[in-house]
Coordinates of N, CA and C in Angstrom, one line a residue:
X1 N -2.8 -39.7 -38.8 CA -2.8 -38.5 -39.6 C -2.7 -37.3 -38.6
X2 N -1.6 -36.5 -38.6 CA -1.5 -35.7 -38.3 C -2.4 -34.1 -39.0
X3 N -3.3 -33.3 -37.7 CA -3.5 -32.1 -38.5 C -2.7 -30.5 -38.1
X4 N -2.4 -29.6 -38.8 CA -2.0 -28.7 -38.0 C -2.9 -27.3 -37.9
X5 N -2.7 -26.4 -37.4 CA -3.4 -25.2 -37.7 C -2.2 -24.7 -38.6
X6 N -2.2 -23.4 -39.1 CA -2.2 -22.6 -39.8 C -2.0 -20.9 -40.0
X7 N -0.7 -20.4 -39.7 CA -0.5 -19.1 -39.2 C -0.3 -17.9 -40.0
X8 N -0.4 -16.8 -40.4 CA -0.2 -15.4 -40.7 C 1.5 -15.5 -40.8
X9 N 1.3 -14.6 -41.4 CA 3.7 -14.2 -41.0 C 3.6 -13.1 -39.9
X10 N 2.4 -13.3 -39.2 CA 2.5 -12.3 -37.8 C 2.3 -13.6 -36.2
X11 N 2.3 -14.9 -37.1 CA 1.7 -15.3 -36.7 C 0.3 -15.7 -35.4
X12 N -0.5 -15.3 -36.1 CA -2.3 -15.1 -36.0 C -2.5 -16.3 -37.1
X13 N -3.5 -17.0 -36.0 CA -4.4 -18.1 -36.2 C -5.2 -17.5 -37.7
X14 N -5.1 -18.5 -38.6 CA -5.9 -18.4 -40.0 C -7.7 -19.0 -39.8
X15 N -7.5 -20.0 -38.8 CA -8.3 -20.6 -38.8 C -8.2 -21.6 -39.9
X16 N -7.3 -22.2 -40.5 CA -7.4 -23.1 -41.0 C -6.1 -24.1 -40.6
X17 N -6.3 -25.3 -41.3 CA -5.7 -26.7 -41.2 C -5.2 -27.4 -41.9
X18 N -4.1 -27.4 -42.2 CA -3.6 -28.9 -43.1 C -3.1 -30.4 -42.5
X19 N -2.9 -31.2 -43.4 CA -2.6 -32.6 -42.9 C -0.8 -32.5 -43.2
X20 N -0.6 -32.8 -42.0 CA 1.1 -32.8 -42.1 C 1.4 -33.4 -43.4
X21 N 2.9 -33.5 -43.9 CA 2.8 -33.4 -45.0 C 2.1 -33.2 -46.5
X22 N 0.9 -32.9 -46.3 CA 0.3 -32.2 -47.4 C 0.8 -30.8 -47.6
X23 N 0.3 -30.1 -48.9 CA 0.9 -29.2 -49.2 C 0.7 -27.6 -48.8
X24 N 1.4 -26.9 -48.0 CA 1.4 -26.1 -47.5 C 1.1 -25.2 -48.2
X25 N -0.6 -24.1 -48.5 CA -0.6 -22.9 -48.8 C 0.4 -22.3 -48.7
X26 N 0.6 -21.4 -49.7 CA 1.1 -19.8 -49.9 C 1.0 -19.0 -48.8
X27 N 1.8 -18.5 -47.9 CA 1.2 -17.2 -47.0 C 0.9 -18.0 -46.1
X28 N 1.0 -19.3 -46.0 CA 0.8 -19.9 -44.2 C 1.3 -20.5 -43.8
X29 N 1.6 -20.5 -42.5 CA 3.0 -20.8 -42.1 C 2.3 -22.0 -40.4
X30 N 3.1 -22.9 -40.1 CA 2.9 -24.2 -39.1 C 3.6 -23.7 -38.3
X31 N 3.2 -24.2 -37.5 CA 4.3 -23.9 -35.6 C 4.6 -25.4 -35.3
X32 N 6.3 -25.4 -34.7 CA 6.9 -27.0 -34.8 C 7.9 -26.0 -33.6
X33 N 7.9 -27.5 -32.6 CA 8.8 -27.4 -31.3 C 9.7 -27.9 -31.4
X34 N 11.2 -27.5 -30.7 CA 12.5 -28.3 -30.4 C 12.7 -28.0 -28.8
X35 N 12.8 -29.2 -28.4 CA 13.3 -29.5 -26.8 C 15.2 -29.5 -26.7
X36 N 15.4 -28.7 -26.0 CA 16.4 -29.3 -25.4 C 16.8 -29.8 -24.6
X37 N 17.0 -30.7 -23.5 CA 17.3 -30.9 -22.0 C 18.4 -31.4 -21.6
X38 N 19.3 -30.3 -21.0 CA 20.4 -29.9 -20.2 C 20.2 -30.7 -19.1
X39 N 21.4 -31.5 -18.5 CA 22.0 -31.6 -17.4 C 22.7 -30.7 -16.6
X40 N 22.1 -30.6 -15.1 CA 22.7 -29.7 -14.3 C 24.5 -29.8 -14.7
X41 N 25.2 -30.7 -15.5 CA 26.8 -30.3 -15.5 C 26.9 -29.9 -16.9
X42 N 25.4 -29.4 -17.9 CA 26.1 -28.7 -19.3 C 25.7 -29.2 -19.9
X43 N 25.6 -30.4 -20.2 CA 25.4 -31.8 -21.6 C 24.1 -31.4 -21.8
X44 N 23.9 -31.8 -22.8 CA 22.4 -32.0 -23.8 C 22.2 -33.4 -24.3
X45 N 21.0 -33.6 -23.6 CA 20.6 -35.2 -23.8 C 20.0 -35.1 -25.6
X46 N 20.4 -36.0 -26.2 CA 20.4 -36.4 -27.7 C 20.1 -37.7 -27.7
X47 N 19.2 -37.5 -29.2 CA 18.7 -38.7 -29.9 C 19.1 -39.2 -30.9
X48 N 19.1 -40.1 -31.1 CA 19.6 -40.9 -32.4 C 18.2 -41.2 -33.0
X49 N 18.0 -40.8 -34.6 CA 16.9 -40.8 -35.1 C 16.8 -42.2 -35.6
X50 N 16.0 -43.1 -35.8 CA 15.7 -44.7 -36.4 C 16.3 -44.4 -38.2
X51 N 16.8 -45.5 -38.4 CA 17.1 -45.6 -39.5 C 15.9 -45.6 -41.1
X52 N 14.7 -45.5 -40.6 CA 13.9 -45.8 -41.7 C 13.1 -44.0 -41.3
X53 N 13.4 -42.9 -40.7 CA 12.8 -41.9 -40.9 C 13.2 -40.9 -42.3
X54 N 12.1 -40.4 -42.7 CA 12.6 -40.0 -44.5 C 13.8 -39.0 -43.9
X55 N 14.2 -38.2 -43.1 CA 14.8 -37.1 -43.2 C 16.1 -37.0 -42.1
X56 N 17.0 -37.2 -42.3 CA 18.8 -37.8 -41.6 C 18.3 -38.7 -40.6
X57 N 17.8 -40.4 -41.7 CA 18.0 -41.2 -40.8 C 19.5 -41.5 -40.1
X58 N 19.0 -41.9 -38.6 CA 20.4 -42.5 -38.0 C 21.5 -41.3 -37.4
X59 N 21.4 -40.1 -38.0 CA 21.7 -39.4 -37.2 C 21.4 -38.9 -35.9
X60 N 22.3 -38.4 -35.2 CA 22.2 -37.8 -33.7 C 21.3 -36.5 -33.8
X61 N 20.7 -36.1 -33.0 CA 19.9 -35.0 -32.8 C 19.9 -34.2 -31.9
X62 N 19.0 -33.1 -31.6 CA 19.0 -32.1 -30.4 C 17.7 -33.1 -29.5
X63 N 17.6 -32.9 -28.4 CA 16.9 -33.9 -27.4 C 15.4 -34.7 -28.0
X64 N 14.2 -33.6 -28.7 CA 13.5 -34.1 -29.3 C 12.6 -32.9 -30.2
X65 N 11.5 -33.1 -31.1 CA 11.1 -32.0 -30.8 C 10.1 -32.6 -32.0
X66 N 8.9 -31.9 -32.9 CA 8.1 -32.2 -34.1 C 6.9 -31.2 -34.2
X67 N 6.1 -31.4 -34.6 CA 4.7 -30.5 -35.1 C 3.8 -30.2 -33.9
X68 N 3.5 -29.1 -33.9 CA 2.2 -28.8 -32.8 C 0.6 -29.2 -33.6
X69 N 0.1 -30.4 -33.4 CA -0.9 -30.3 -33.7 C -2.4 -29.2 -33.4
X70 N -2.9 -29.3 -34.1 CA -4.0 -28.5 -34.6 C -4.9 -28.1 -32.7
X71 N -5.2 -26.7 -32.4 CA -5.9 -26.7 -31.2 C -4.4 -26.9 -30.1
X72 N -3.5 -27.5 -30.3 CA -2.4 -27.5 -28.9 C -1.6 -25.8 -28.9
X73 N -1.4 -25.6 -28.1 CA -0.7 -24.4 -28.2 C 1.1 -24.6 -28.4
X74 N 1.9 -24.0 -28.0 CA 3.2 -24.3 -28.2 C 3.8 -25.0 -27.0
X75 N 3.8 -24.5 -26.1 CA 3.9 -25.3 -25.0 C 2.8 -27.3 -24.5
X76 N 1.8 -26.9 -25.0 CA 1.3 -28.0 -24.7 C 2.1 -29.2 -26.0
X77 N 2.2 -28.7 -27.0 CA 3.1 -29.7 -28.0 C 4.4 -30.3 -27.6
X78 N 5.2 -29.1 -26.7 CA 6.5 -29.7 -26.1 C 6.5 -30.4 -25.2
X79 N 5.3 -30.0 -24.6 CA 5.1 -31.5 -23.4 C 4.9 -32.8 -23.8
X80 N 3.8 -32.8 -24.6 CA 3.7 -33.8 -25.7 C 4.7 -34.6 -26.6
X81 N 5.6 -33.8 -27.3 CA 6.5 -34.4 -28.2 C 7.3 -35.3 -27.1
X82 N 7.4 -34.3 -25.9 CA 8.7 -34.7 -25.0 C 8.1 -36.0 -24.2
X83 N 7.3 -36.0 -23.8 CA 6.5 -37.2 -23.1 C 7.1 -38.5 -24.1
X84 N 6.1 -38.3 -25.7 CA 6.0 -39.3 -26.6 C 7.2 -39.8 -26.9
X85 N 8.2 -39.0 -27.0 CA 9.9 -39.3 -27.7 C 10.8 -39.8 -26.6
X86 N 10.5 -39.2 -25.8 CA 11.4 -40.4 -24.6 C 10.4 -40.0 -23.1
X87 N 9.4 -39.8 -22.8 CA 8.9 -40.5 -21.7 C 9.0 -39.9 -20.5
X88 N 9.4 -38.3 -20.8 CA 10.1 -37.1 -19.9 C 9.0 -36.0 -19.8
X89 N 8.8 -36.2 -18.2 CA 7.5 -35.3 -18.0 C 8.5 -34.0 -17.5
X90 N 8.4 -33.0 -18.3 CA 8.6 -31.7 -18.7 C 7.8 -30.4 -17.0
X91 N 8.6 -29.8 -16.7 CA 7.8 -28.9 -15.9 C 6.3 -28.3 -17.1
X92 N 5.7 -27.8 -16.5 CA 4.5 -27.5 -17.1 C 4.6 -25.9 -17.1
X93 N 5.3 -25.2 -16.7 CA 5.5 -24.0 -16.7 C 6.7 -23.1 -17.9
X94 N 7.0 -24.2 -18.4 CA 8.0 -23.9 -19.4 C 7.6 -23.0 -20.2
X95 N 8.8 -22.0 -20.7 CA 8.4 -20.9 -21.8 C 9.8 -20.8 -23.2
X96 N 9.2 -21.1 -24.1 CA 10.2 -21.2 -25.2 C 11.6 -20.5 -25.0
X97 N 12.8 -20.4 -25.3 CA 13.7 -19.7 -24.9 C 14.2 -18.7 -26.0
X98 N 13.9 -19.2 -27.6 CA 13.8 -18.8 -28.4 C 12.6 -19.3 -29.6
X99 N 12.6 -18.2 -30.3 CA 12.1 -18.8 -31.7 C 12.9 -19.1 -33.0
X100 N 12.9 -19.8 -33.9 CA 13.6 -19.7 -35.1 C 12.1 -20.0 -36.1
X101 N 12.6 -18.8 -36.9 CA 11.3 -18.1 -37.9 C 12.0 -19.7 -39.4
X102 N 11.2 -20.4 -39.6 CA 11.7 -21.1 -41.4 C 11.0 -21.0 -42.2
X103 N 11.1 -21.1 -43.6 CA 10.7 -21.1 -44.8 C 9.2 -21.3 -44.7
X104 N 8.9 -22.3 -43.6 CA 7.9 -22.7 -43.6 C 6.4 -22.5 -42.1
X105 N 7.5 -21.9 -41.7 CA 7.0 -21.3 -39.7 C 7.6 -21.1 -38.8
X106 N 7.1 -21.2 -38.3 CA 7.8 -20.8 -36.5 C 8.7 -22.1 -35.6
X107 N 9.5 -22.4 -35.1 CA 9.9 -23.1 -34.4 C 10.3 -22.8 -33.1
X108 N 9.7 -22.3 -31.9 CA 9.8 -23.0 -30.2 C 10.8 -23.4 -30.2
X109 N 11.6 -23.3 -29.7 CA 13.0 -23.8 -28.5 C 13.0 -24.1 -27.2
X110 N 12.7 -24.9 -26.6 CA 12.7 -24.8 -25.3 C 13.9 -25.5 -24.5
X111 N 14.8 -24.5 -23.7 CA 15.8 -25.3 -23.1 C 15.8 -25.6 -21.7
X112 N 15.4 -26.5 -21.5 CA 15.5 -26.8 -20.1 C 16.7 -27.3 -19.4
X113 N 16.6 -27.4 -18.0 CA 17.7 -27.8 -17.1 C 17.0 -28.9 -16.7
X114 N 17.0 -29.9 -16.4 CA 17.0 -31.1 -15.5 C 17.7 -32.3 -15.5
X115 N 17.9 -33.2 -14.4 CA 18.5 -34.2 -14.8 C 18.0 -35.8 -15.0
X116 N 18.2 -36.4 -16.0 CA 17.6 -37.6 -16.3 C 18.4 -38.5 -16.4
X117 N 18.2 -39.8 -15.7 CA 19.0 -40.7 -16.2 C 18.6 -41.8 -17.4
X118 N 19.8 -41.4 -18.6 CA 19.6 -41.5 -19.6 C 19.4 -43.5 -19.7
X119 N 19.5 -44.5 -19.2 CA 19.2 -45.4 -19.2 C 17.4 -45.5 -18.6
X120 N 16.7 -44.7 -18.5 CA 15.9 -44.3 -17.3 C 14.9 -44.0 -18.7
X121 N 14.9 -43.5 -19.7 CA 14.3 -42.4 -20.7 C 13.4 -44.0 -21.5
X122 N 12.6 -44.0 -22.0 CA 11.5 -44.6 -22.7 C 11.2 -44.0 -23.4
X123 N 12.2 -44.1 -24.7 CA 12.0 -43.7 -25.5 C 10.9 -44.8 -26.9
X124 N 10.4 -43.4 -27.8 CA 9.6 -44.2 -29.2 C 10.5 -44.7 -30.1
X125 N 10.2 -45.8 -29.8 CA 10.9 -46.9 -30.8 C 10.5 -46.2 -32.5
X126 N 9.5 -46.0 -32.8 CA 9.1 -45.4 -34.3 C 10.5 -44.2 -34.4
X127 N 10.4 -44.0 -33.4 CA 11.4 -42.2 -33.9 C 12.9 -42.5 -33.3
X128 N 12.8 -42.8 -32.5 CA 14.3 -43.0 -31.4 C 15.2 -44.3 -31.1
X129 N 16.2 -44.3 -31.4 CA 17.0 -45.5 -31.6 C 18.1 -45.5 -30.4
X130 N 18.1 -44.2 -30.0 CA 19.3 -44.1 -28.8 C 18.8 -42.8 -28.4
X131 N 19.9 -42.4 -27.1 CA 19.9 -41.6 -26.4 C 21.0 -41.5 -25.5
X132 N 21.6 -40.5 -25.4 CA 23.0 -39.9 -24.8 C 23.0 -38.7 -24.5
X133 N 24.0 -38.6 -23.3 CA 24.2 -37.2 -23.2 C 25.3 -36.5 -23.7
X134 N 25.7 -35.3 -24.3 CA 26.9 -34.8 -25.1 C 26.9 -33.8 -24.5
X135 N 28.4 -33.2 -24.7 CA 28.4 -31.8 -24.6 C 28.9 -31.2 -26.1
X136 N 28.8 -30.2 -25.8 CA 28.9 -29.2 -27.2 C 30.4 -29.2 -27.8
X137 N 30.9 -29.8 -27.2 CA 32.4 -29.8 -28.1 C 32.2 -31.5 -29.0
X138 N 31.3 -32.8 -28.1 CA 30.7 -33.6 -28.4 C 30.2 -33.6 -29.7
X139 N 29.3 -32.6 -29.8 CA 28.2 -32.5 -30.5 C 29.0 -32.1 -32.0
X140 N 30.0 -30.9 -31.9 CA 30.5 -30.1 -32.6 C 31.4 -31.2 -33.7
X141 N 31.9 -32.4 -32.8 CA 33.0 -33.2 -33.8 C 31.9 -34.0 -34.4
X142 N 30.7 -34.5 -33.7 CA 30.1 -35.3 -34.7 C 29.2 -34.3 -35.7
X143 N 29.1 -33.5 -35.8 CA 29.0 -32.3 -36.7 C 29.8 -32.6 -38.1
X144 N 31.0 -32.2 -37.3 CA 32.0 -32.6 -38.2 C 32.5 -33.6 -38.8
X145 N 31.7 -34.7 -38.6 CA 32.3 -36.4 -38.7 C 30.5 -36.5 -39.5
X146 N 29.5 -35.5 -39.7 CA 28.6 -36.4 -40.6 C 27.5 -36.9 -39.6
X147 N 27.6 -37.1 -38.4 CA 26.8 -37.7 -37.7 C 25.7 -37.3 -36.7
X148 N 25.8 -36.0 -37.3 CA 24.8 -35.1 -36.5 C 23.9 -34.7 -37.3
X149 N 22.4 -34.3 -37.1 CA 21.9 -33.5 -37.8 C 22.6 -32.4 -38.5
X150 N 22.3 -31.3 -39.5 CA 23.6 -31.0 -39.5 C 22.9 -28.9 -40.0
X151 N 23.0 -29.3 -37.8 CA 23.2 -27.6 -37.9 C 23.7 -26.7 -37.9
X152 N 23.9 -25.7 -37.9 CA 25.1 -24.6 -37.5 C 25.8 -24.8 -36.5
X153 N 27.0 -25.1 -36.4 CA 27.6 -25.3 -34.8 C 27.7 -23.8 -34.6
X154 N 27.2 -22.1 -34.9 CA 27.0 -21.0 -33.9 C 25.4 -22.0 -33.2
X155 N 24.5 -22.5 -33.8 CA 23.3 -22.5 -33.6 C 23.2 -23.8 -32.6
X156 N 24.2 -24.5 -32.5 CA 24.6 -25.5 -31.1 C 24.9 -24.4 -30.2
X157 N 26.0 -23.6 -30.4 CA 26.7 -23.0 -29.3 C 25.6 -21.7 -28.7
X158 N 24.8 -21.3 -29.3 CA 23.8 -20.4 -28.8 C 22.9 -21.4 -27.9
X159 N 22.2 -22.6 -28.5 CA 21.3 -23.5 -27.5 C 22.0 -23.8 -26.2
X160 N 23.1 -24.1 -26.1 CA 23.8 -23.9 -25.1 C 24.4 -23.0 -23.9
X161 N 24.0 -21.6 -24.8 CA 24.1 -20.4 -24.2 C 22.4 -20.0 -22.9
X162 N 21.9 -21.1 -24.1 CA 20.1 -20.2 -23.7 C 20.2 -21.2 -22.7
X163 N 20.7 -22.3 -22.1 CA 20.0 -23.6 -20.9 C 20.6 -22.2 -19.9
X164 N 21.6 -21.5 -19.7 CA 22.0 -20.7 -18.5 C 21.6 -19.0 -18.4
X165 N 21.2 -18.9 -19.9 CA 21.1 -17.3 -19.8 C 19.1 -16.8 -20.7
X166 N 19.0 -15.9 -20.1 CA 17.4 -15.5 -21.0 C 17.7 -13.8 -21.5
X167 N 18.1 -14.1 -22.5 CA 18.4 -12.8 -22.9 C 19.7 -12.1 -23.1
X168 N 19.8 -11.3 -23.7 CA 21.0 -10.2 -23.5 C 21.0 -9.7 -22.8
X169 N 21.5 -10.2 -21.3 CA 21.6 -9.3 -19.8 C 22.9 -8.7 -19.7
X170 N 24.5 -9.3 -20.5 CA 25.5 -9.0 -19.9 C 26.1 -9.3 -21.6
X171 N 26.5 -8.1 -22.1 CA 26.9 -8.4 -23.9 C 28.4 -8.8 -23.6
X172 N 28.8 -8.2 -22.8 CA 30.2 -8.8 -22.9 C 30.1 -9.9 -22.7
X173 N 29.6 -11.1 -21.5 CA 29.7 -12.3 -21.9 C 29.2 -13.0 -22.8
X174 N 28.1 -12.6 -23.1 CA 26.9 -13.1 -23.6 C 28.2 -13.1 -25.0
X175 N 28.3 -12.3 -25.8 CA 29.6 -12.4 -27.0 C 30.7 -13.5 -26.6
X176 N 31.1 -13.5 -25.5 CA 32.5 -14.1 -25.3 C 32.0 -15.6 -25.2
X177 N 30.7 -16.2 -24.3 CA 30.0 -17.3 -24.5 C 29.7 -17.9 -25.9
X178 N 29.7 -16.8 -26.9 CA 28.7 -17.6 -28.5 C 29.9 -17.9 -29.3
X179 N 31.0 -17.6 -28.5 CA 32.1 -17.6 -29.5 C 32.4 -16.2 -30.3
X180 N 32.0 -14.9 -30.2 CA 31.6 -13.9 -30.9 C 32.6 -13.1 -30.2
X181 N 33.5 -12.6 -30.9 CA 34.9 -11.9 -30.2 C 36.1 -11.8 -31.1

């Protein structure tokens, strides 16, 4: 049983807790991480989710990512997820790259650079059925073929943007990069 804390829409600690999947008060909102991990040549190591998970079994995924339990901070959860889901000890200094605000809370992004070899990864059998590395044109057809989770391909091509860039430093690339032109 999973517990989580509980946030504000400013997000500020309520001091309170729910059990994952139970029913989410009105007005409070969970914090949940997404990993990415880039290879120094661009690719994004991806998962394939097990076929018996309630939500796009069998689909391909972004590297790993799930709930910050109750007392972890955001960063301590991404080490965590990322350890448990495939076995990848994460720099410890890591800092989100973005947020995505949902219905329901906050979401952590963290994109990293490192290289792993993808036969090398130990991955959770409960959650993870494979693992590969793609690139974003990769990603994009199985998008298009059904076989991806199935996100915005701008919202592939920005995670891709974030493993090389922290911010709006140069708009002219920064646009010509997102596809935005």
């Amino acid at each position: 049983m999973e517990i989580l804390d509980l946030y504000d829409a400013d997000r500020n600690p309520l001091g309170k807790t729910m059990i994952r999947g139970g029913t989410q008060p009105a007005g409070a909102y969970r914090l949940v991480v997404h990993i990415c991990i880039f290879s120094s040549d661009g690719k994004m190591l991806c998962q394939r989710r097990v076929s018996d998970k309630k939500i796009y079994p069998d689909l391909w995924d972004i590297s790993c990512g799930g709930c910050v339990d109750a007392g972890e901070t955001s960063r301590q959860g991404a080490l965590r997820e990322t350890k448990e889901e495939l076995g990848i000890d994460l720099p410890v200094d890591i800092v989100p790259s973005l947020t995505v605000h949902f219905n329901y809370g906050f979401d952590d992004v963290y994109c990293v650079t490192m290289d792993a070899d993808e036969n090398a990864v130990r991955y959770q059998r409960e959650e993870v059925s494979a693992v590969k590395w793609l690139s974003k044109e990769e990603i994009y057809a199985m998008l298009d073929g059904g076989e991806f989770v199935p996100y915005d391909k701008n919202y592939i091509g920005y995670l891709f943007y974030c493993q090389r860039h922290r911010g709006l430093t140069d708009r002219e690339s920064t646009l010509t990069e997102c596809g935005v032109k």
